Each structure stands twice: as C-alpha cells, then as structure tokens.
GROMACS .gro file of C-alpha atoms in nm:
model
  376
    1MET     CA    1   0.000   0.000   0.000
    2ASP     CA    2   0.143   0.338  -0.106
    3PHE     CA    3   0.080   0.632   0.126
    4GLN     CA    4   0.277   0.882  -0.080
    5LEU     CA    5   0.094   1.166  -0.254
    6SER     CA    6   0.000   1.093  -0.611
    7ASP     CA    7   0.133   1.302  -0.898
    8ASP     CA    8  -0.207   1.468  -0.931
    9GLN     CA    9  -0.212   1.557  -0.561
   10ARG     CA   10   0.137   1.703  -0.580
   11ALA     CA   11   0.035   1.907  -0.883
   12LEU     CA   12  -0.276   2.029  -0.700
   13ARG     CA   13  -0.070   2.141  -0.401
   14SER     CA   14   0.193   2.303  -0.620
   15GLY     CA   15  -0.073   2.484  -0.822
   16MET     CA   16  -0.234   2.627  -0.510
   17ARG     CA   17   0.103   2.741  -0.377
   18ASP     CA   18   0.174   2.917  -0.707
   19LEU     CA   19  -0.171   3.078  -0.708
   20LEU     CA   20  -0.137   3.208  -0.353
   21GLY     CA   21   0.211   3.335  -0.431
   22ALA     CA   22   0.061   3.539  -0.715
   23VAL     CA   23  -0.258   3.668  -0.551
   24PHE     CA   24  -0.153   3.686  -0.185
   25ASP     CA   25   0.215   3.765  -0.159
   26ARG     CA   26   0.377   3.935   0.139
   27ASP     CA   27   0.280   4.284   0.024
   28ARG     CA   28  -0.087   4.182   0.017
   29LEU     CA   29  -0.050   4.009   0.352
   30ARG     CA   30   0.079   4.328   0.510
   31ALA     CA   31  -0.191   4.531   0.333
   32ALA     CA   32  -0.451   4.302   0.491
   33VAL     CA   33  -0.295   4.364   0.831
   34GLU     CA   34  -0.314   4.739   0.777
   35ARG     CA   35  -0.686   4.724   0.699
   36ASP     CA   36  -0.750   4.520   1.016
   37GLY     CA   37  -0.819   4.194   0.837
   38ALA     CA   38  -1.099   4.323   0.614
   39LEU     CA   39  -1.157   4.067   0.340
   40ASP     CA   40  -1.055   4.125  -0.018
   41ARG     CA   41  -1.361   4.016  -0.221
   42SER     CA   42  -1.158   3.989  -0.539
   43LEU     CA   43  -0.923   3.743  -0.367
   44TRP     CA   44  -1.225   3.545  -0.244
   45ARG     CA   45  -1.356   3.520  -0.603
   46GLU     CA   46  -1.009   3.413  -0.722
   47LEU     CA   47  -1.019   3.127  -0.473
   48GLY     CA   48  -1.369   3.036  -0.589
   49ALA     CA   49  -1.263   3.034  -0.953
   50ALA     CA   50  -0.972   2.805  -0.864
   51GLY     CA   51  -1.214   2.555  -0.706
   52PHE     CA   52  -1.097   2.607  -0.349
   53PHE     CA   53  -1.448   2.611  -0.204
   54ALA     CA   54  -1.615   2.373  -0.452
   55LEU     CA   55  -1.336   2.117  -0.440
   56ARG     CA   56  -1.554   1.839  -0.293
   57LEU     CA   57  -1.870   1.904  -0.490
   58PRO     CA   58  -1.915   1.672  -0.788
   59GLU     CA   59  -1.849   1.809  -1.134
   60GLU     CA   60  -2.216   1.792  -1.231
   61ALA     CA   61  -2.290   2.025  -0.939
   62GLY     CA   62  -2.025   2.273  -1.051
   63GLY     CA   63  -1.749   2.138  -0.832
   64VAL     CA   64  -1.415   1.967  -0.882
   65GLY     CA   65  -1.518   1.622  -0.759
   66LEU     CA   66  -1.224   1.556  -0.527
   67GLY     CA   67  -1.219   1.448  -0.165
   68LEU     CA   68  -1.110   1.538   0.185
   69PRO     CA   69  -0.743   1.436   0.130
   70GLU     CA   70  -0.718   1.690  -0.151
   71ALA     CA   71  -0.897   1.955   0.056
   72VAL     CA   72  -0.640   1.906   0.331
   73LEU     CA   73  -0.360   1.982   0.084
   74LEU     CA   74  -0.522   2.311  -0.019
   75PHE     CA   75  -0.587   2.420   0.338
   76GLU     CA   76  -0.227   2.336   0.426
   77GLU     CA   77  -0.116   2.583   0.160
   78ALA     CA   78  -0.363   2.842   0.291
   79GLY     CA   79  -0.206   2.803   0.636
   80ARG     CA   80   0.143   2.852   0.495
   81ALA     CA   81   0.035   3.177   0.332
   82LEU     CA   82  -0.160   3.302   0.638
   83LEU     CA   83  -0.459   3.344   0.409
   84PRO     CA   84  -0.726   3.533   0.605
   85GLY     CA   85  -1.101   3.481   0.612
   86PRO     CA   86  -1.354   3.213   0.709
   87LEU     CA   87  -1.212   2.960   0.464
   88VAL     CA   88  -1.332   2.649   0.647
   89ALA     CA   89  -1.690   2.772   0.691
   90THR     CA   90  -1.723   2.883   0.328
   91HIS     CA   91  -1.580   2.552   0.207
   92LEU     CA   92  -1.831   2.358   0.419
   93ALA     CA   93  -2.114   2.583   0.298
   94ALA     CA   94  -2.049   2.505  -0.069
   95GLY     CA   95  -2.370   2.351  -0.199
   96LEU     CA   96  -2.565   2.481   0.101
   97VAL     CA   97  -2.533   2.859   0.061
   98LYS     CA   98  -2.581   3.020  -0.277
   99GLY     CA   99  -2.257   3.166  -0.411
  100ALA     CA  100  -2.032   2.996  -0.154
  101ALA     CA  101  -1.887   2.747  -0.402
  102GLU     CA  102  -1.801   3.023  -0.650
  103GLY     CA  103  -1.649   3.258  -0.392
  104GLU     CA  104  -1.926   3.512  -0.447
  105ALA     CA  105  -2.050   3.469  -0.089
  106VAL     CA  106  -1.850   3.486   0.232
  107VAL     CA  107  -1.983   3.242   0.490
  108THR     CA  108  -1.874   3.232   0.851
  109ALA     CA  109  -1.986   2.989   1.120
  110VAL     CA  110  -2.114   3.005   1.474
  111ALA     CA  111  -2.067   2.723   1.720
  112ALA     CA  112  -2.085   2.700   2.097
  113GLU     CA  113  -2.061   3.042   2.259
  114LEU     CA  114  -1.729   3.158   2.124
  115PRO     CA  115  -1.659   3.463   1.906
  116VAL     CA  116  -1.754   3.458   1.539
  117ALA     CA  117  -1.489   3.552   1.283
  118HIS     CA  118  -1.550   3.804   1.004
  119LEU     CA  119  -1.914   3.843   1.101
  120ALA     CA  120  -1.948   4.200   0.975
  121GLU     CA  121  -1.850   4.097   0.622
  122ALA     CA  122  -2.039   3.768   0.604
  123ASP     CA  123  -2.320   3.711   0.355
  124ALA     CA  124  -2.442   3.413   0.557
  125VAL     CA  125  -2.372   3.236   0.884
  126LEU     CA  126  -2.364   2.859   0.906
  127VAL     CA  127  -2.493   2.731   1.242
  128VAL     CA  128  -2.293   2.423   1.332
  129GLY     CA  129  -2.399   2.370   1.691
  130GLY     CA  130  -2.732   2.379   1.867
  131GLU     CA  131  -2.582   2.549   2.173
  132ALA     CA  132  -2.507   2.857   1.965
  133ALA     CA  133  -2.872   2.894   1.879
  134GLY     CA  134  -3.001   2.818   2.224
  135LEU     CA  135  -3.129   2.485   2.093
  136PRO     CA  136  -3.045   2.140   2.228
  137GLY     CA  137  -2.792   1.915   2.064
  138ASP     CA  138  -2.789   1.921   1.685
  139GLU     CA  139  -3.135   2.075   1.646
  140ALA     CA  140  -2.999   2.396   1.496
  141LEU     CA  141  -2.750   2.222   1.273
  142GLY     CA  142  -2.827   2.277   0.909
  143LYS     CA  143  -2.960   2.627   0.969
  144THR     CA  144  -2.819   2.931   0.797
  145LEU     CA  145  -2.854   3.296   0.876
  146SER     CA  146  -2.903   3.539   0.590
  147GLY     CA  147  -3.107   3.844   0.503
  148GLU     CA  148  -3.302   4.001   0.789
  149ALA     CA  149  -3.205   3.724   1.032
  150LEU     CA  150  -2.837   3.784   0.961
  151ARG     CA  151  -2.872   4.159   1.003
  152ALA     CA  152  -3.048   4.109   1.336
  153PHE     CA  153  -2.776   3.870   1.448
  154VAL     CA  154  -2.502   4.117   1.353
  155ALA     CA  155  -2.685   4.397   1.533
  156ALA     CA  156  -2.700   4.190   1.852
  157ALA     CA  157  -2.330   4.105   1.834
  158ARG     CA  158  -2.052   4.321   1.969
  159PRO     CA  159  -1.693   4.336   1.849
  160VAL     CA  160  -1.428   4.188   2.076
  161ARG     CA  161  -1.056   4.226   2.067
  162SER     CA  162  -0.882   3.964   1.856
  163MET     CA  163  -0.528   3.847   1.917
  164ASP     CA  164  -0.490   3.803   1.540
  165PRO     CA  165  -0.492   4.132   1.345
  166LEU     CA  166  -0.615   3.941   1.038
  167THR     CA  167  -0.923   3.794   1.211
  168PRO     CA  168  -1.184   4.040   1.343
  169LEU     CA  169  -1.413   3.878   1.601
  170HIS     CA  170  -1.766   3.941   1.729
  171ARG     CA  171  -1.949   3.791   2.023
  172ALA     CA  172  -2.326   3.750   2.024
  173PRO     CA  173  -2.556   3.658   2.313
  174ALA     CA  174  -2.652   3.291   2.314
  175GLY     CA  175  -2.950   3.234   2.088
  176ALA     CA  176  -2.956   3.593   1.960
  177ALA     CA  177  -3.170   3.610   1.646
  178VAL     CA  178  -3.085   3.253   1.547
  179ALA     CA  179  -3.443   3.146   1.606
  180GLY     CA  180  -3.525   3.336   1.287
  181ALA     CA  181  -3.269   3.153   1.082
  182GLY     CA  182  -3.383   2.972   0.775
  183ARG     CA  183  -3.349   2.598   0.794
  184VAL     CA  184  -3.213   2.432   0.486
  185SER     CA  185  -3.478   2.189   0.371
  186ALA     CA  186  -3.416   1.829   0.464
  187THR     CA  187  -3.394   1.732   0.099
  188GLU     CA  188  -3.152   2.011   0.012
  189SER     CA  189  -2.937   1.953   0.319
  190THR     CA  190  -2.912   1.579   0.259
  191ARG     CA  191  -2.839   1.628  -0.111
  192ALA     CA  192  -2.568   1.887  -0.048
  193ALA     CA  193  -2.406   1.679   0.224
  194SER     CA  194  -2.399   1.366   0.010
  195GLU     CA  195  -2.266   1.560  -0.288
  196ARG     CA  196  -1.993   1.717  -0.080
  197THR     CA  197  -1.876   1.384   0.061
  198ARG     CA  198  -1.931   1.154  -0.235
  199ALA     CA  199  -1.565   1.153  -0.335
  200ASP     CA  200  -1.465   1.100   0.028
  201ALA     CA  201  -1.699   0.803   0.066
  202GLU     CA  202  -1.566   0.636  -0.248
  203ARG     CA  203  -1.209   0.634  -0.123
  204ALA     CA  204  -1.266   0.592   0.251
  205PRO     CA  205  -1.272   0.257   0.435
  206ALA     CA  206  -1.607   0.101   0.512
  207ALA     CA  207  -1.813   0.282   0.774
  208THR     CA  208  -1.757   0.174   1.132
  209GLU     CA  209  -1.934   0.234   1.461
  210ARG     CA  210  -1.705   0.530   1.515
  211THR     CA  211  -1.814   0.705   1.195
  212PRO     CA  212  -2.009   1.015   1.305
  213ALA     CA  213  -2.347   1.111   1.168
  214ARG     CA  214  -2.367   1.399   0.921
  215ALA     CA  215  -2.414   1.654   1.198
  216GLY     CA  216  -2.101   1.543   1.379
  217ARG     CA  217  -1.911   1.495   1.056
  218LEU     CA  218  -1.947   1.864   0.972
  219ARG     CA  219  -1.774   1.966   1.292
  220PHE     CA  220  -1.501   1.704   1.259
  221GLU     CA  221  -1.430   1.803   0.899
  222ALA     CA  222  -1.398   2.163   1.015
  223ALA     CA  223  -1.153   2.056   1.285
  224LEU     CA  224  -0.947   1.859   1.033
  225LEU     CA  225  -0.930   2.143   0.782
  226THR     CA  226  -0.824   2.376   1.062
  227ALA     CA  227  -0.554   2.124   1.159
  228ALA     CA  228  -0.434   2.132   0.797
  229GLU     CA  229  -0.398   2.511   0.821
  230GLN     CA  230  -0.198   2.465   1.141
  231LEU     CA  231   0.023   2.213   0.964
  232GLY     CA  232   0.096   2.461   0.685
  233SER     CA  233   0.186   2.729   0.937
  234ALA     CA  234   0.415   2.491   1.127
  235ALA     CA  235   0.598   2.396   0.807
  236ARG     CA  236   0.635   2.760   0.704
  237THR     CA  237   0.781   2.874   1.037
  238THR     CA  238   1.023   2.582   1.026
  239GLU     CA  239   1.145   2.692   0.685
  240ALA     CA  240   1.170   3.056   0.797
  241ALA     CA  241   1.372   2.959   1.104
  242VAL     CA  242   1.615   2.743   0.905
  243GLN     CA  243   1.658   3.015   0.644
  244HIS     CA  244   1.729   3.282   0.905
  245ALA     CA  245   1.968   3.053   1.093
  246GLY     CA  246   2.168   3.006   0.774
  247GLU     CA  247   2.185   3.377   0.694
  248ARG     CA  248   2.230   3.545   1.033
  249GLU     CA  249   2.588   3.550   1.159
  250GLN     CA  250   2.730   3.590   1.507
  251PHE     CA  251   3.097   3.565   1.603
  252GLY     CA  252   3.183   3.518   1.237
  253SER     CA  253   2.962   3.211   1.186
  254PRO     CA  254   2.599   3.148   1.088
  255ILE     CA  255   2.391   3.101   1.402
  256GLY     CA  256   2.268   2.775   1.250
  257SER     CA  257   2.610   2.627   1.323
  258PHE     CA  258   2.548   2.660   1.698
  259GLN     CA  259   2.420   2.345   1.862
  260ALA     CA  260   2.138   2.514   2.055
  261VAL     CA  261   1.994   2.661   1.735
  262LYS     CA  262   2.034   2.329   1.553
  263HIS     CA  263   1.829   2.160   1.825
  264LEU     CA  264   1.552   2.419   1.800
  265CYS     CA  265   1.526   2.368   1.424
  266ALA     CA  266   1.538   1.990   1.459
  267ASP     CA  267   1.262   2.001   1.720
  268MET     CA  268   1.047   2.209   1.486
  269LEU     CA  269   1.080   1.950   1.211
  270ALA     CA  270   1.019   1.667   1.460
  271ARG     CA  271   0.686   1.828   1.552
  272THR     CA  272   0.583   1.909   1.195
  273GLU     CA  273   0.627   1.569   1.033
  274PRO     CA  274   0.425   1.360   1.284
  275ALA     CA  275   0.151   1.623   1.259
  276ARG     CA  276   0.162   1.591   0.881
  277ALA     CA  277   0.129   1.213   0.899
  278ALA     CA  278  -0.163   1.242   1.142
  279VAL     CA  279  -0.348   1.503   0.935
  280TYR     CA  280  -0.305   1.313   0.609
  281ALA     CA  281  -0.412   0.983   0.769
  282ALA     CA  282  -0.721   1.138   0.928
  283ALA     CA  283  -0.818   1.284   0.591
  284VAL     CA  284  -0.818   0.933   0.444
  285THR     CA  285  -1.007   0.758   0.724
  286GLY     CA  286  -1.237   1.036   0.845
  287ASP     CA  287  -1.224   0.874   1.188
  288PRO     CA  288  -1.321   1.126   1.460
  289VAL     CA  289  -1.059   0.996   1.704
  290GLU     CA  290  -0.786   1.025   1.443
  291ILE     CA  291  -0.908   1.375   1.359
  292ALA     CA  292  -0.886   1.467   1.727
  293ALA     CA  293  -0.529   1.337   1.740
  294ALA     CA  294  -0.440   1.525   1.424
  295LYS     CA  295  -0.581   1.851   1.560
  296LEU     CA  296  -0.393   1.805   1.886
  297LEU     CA  297  -0.059   1.743   1.711
  298ALA     CA  298  -0.108   2.019   1.453
  299ASP     CA  299  -0.203   2.276   1.716
  300GLU     CA  300   0.109   2.195   1.918
  301ALA     CA  301   0.331   2.207   1.610
  302ALA     CA  302   0.192   2.541   1.491
  303VAL     CA  303   0.212   2.717   1.828
  304ARG     CA  304   0.547   2.582   1.945
  305ASN     CA  305   0.713   2.616   1.604
  306ALA     CA  306   0.606   2.980   1.581
  307ARG     CA  307   0.749   3.045   1.927
  308ASP     CA  308   1.077   2.872   1.841
  309CYS     CA  309   1.094   3.058   1.510
  310LEU     CA  310   1.051   3.383   1.698
  311GLN     CA  311   1.331   3.284   1.935
  312ILE     CA  312   1.567   3.201   1.648
  313HIS     CA  313   1.494   3.540   1.491
  314GLY     CA  314   1.597   3.704   1.819
  315GLY     CA  315   1.504   4.067   1.882
  316MET     CA  316   1.392   4.112   1.522
  317GLY     CA  317   1.134   3.840   1.565
  318PHE     CA  318   0.948   4.049   1.822
  319THR     CA  319   0.902   4.344   1.589
  320TRP     CA  320   0.580   4.429   1.406
  321GLU     CA  321   0.765   4.428   1.073
  322ALA     CA  322   0.850   4.057   1.102
  323ASP     CA  323   0.580   3.808   1.006
  324VAL     CA  324   0.661   3.556   1.279
  325HIS     CA  325   0.416   3.706   1.528
  326LEU     CA  326   0.134   3.673   1.273
  327HIS     CA  327   0.187   3.298   1.257
  328LEU     CA  328   0.194   3.272   1.635
  329LYS     CA  329  -0.124   3.474   1.686
  330ARG     CA  330  -0.312   3.285   1.415
  331ALA     CA  331  -0.194   2.953   1.560
  332TRP     CA  332  -0.327   3.051   1.903
  333LEU     CA  333  -0.662   3.146   1.750
  334ARG     CA  334  -0.696   2.826   1.546
  335ALA     CA  335  -0.607   2.615   1.849
  336ALA     CA  336  -0.925   2.745   2.012
  337SER     CA  337  -1.138   2.680   1.702
  338TRP     CA  338  -1.369   2.386   1.630
  339LEU     CA  339  -1.194   2.142   1.863
  340THR     CA  340  -0.972   2.256   2.149
  341GLY     CA  341  -0.689   2.060   2.305
  342ALA     CA  342  -0.909   1.967   2.601
  343GLY     CA  343  -1.187   1.852   2.372
  344ALA     CA  344  -0.947   1.645   2.161
  345GLU     CA  345  -0.803   1.482   2.472
  346GLU     CA  346  -1.156   1.391   2.587
  347LEU     CA  347  -1.225   1.222   2.254
  348LEU     CA  348  -0.895   1.035   2.260
  349ALA     CA  349  -0.961   0.915   2.614
  350ALA     CA  350  -1.311   0.803   2.516
  351GLY     CA  351  -1.166   0.621   2.215
  352LEU     CA  352  -0.918   0.435   2.433
  353GLY     CA  353  -1.180   0.333   2.686
  354THR     CA  354  -1.493   0.270   2.481
  355ALA     CA  355  -1.388   0.253   2.118
  356GLY     CA  356  -1.685   0.045   2.015
  357ARG     CA  357  -1.937   0.282   2.174
  358LEU     CA  358  -1.775   0.613   2.078
  359PRO     CA  359  -2.060   0.759   1.866
  360ARG     CA  360  -2.298   0.720   2.163
  361SER     CA  361  -2.035   0.819   2.419
  362SER     CA  362  -2.125   1.114   2.638
  363ALA     CA  363  -1.774   1.248   2.589
  364ALA     CA  364  -1.810   1.246   2.214
  365TYR     CA  365  -2.163   1.359   2.137
  366GLY     CA  366  -2.365   1.397   2.453
  367ARG     CA  367  -2.192   1.578   2.736
  368PRO     CA  368  -2.039   1.894   2.585
  369VAL     CA  369  -1.662   1.891   2.548
  370PRO     CA  370  -1.462   2.213   2.530
  371GLU     CA  371  -1.474   2.309   2.163
  372ALA     CA  372  -1.466   2.641   1.995
  373GLY     CA  373  -1.597   2.722   1.664
  374GLY     CA  374  -1.707   2.979   1.443
  375GLY     CA  375  -1.464   3.104   1.252
  376GLY     CA  376  -1.263   2.985   1.001
   0.00000   0.00000   0.00000
C-alpha cells in the first residue's frame, strides 16, 4: 500500500502554492494587516474560480469532484500563506449557501458560545452547533442565517478584541436572532451533504461504529481542515527559522552552526512531520478519534514552532515588521477553534476506553466537550 501523494495531488498542491504566491504575496498580507483583516472580495472570487471552495462538490454540481485528502492539501497551503477569512466555513457551505462554491458569498460559522470571525463581512452564517442557537444538541444544525435574520444577528453582536490582526471577532448573546434563521430543507441539506462527501466516501474505508453522523461529521471536517492550516503554518515557520539561521551570523559564523539553534530547528521539524502524517491519515479515514489526534498534534506544532521561530529570529522576531508574530497569533486562534486541546483529549480518552461505543459516548456527542468554533 502506497501512502505517498499521487502526482495529481502534488500538482494540486503546487498549483495552489503558485496561485497564492501570485494573488496573496507578502505585500498583500501586510496590506490586509493594515486594513485590520478586512476581506478582499476579489481574492475570495479568485479562490472560488480556482475551485478552493467547490473542491468536494461533484463536477455535475459545478465542483471539482475531489475528496477530503485533496482539501487538506489546499488548506495546508492556505495556512502557509496566512490566508485570512472564514475559509473552512465557506468551504463547508459550498452547496448549502448560494454563491459559496463560486467565492461570491463569504460564509462564517457560529458554534458553541465563542466569538464569530469576520461576522461584519459575512453574507451568511452557518450554524454548526445547537448550543449557539439556544437549541439542544444538533437541532440547529443545518440552519443558515441570511437576510433580515443575519442583520439582526449582527446587530446583537458586539466586536471583541482579537489576538490576530487578520481575524476580526464578534461575540453574540446565546440564541440571539438565530431562532429566525432559515433551515435548509431536509432534501436540500441531505443532497448537499452527500454531494460534498461523495468523493470522500468512495475512497474511505467502510463505515464503522465510530463514523459520526452527518451533523457530527461537519464539525469534525472543520476541525481537520483547521488542523491542515496549522500544519501549513508549522511547516512555514520551520522553513523561515532554518533560512534565518543560515543567513544570520554571530561571532563570524551562521547562528545555524550553533548546537542550541540546531536543536531548536530539529525540534520544529520533529513536531511538523508527525503532525503531517496524522493530518493526512485522518483525511483518508475520516475517523473522529484520528481527527482529534491530528488537531492536537497540529495545534502543538503550529504554536510551538512559531514560538521557536521567533526565538531564532531574536530581537527582530518580536518586531511588528517581522511576520513571525502573525503565525503565532493565528496559531493561538486556530487552536481554540472547532476542537480545542481539552476537547481532543476527551475524545482520545473516550476512544481508548470505549472505542466500540464512541458515537454514543457522552464524551463524544452527549456531554459537551470544550470546543470552539465559528470562525474559520
């Protein structure tokens, strides 16, 4: 069995890296910082035209017809580039919200009671947790906010300070205006969900007792795509640290020749590659426990690598002009999105103790575990 990327997958990843290098280079990154993370609609449409959001819709539905493993590769590249915006939510809304697949609509998400990203610029809000709507369990799942309901929701929300200058946040009272949200019809919701996951189902192993229902799958897919962004950030900060260590000289030698710096760089790589293996494997299996492990490893790699990269850059790394702090702040924010470290640990513990009963486990789907959402 060959677990290496196929030629087509490598070409897909390379193509996305080239596209982002052309439409979101460092100058545009810094311009986005200066405008406080306000979205560039033309960039959003460029992503839509490239199939970023419609990647997992079948071709007959206007999509690309690929699966979750390919989506992970694209989100990894987005994480490398620090691409701003609610990428995960808009990707999941393709086929559910008009214009999401084409990049004409910006869709954010609300889950639990945590801040919502890019709410002021959203054309729709995807409700991915009943708690956010003041409804029990998954009752609100499948609802979207748009039109008057969205405007009422935005009016009830208040801006909160974000640690990431590229991600504006709002907090809304629990249940505010969500009762007026429009529910996607059962037929439309089922059709869109099956279309979006058809390619995944064809390549995934047979369903097991641990395979979550559609409602849970949406949240786990969001967590996995966020983990892929974390993986991309971890890889990028590793590369930046190694490059700086080879160029910066002290006492007549590159600082990369010093053993302490070598160890920092080696540790960064040793965190990145296991996270990569975990993220890629979870994309193939879709197993919720493996997704939890992947998110846990990717979060640690992104946060700790950014901190080590900052350390290797020395005093310059702490300055606003350097990009290292942007990776660190985004990594902190993503770590609190969709599935937190505590929530992932709960799922892993439940998987070790009651693997056969995980879908009905209180830790997995009944008793709330610490998970954040909304956002990306």
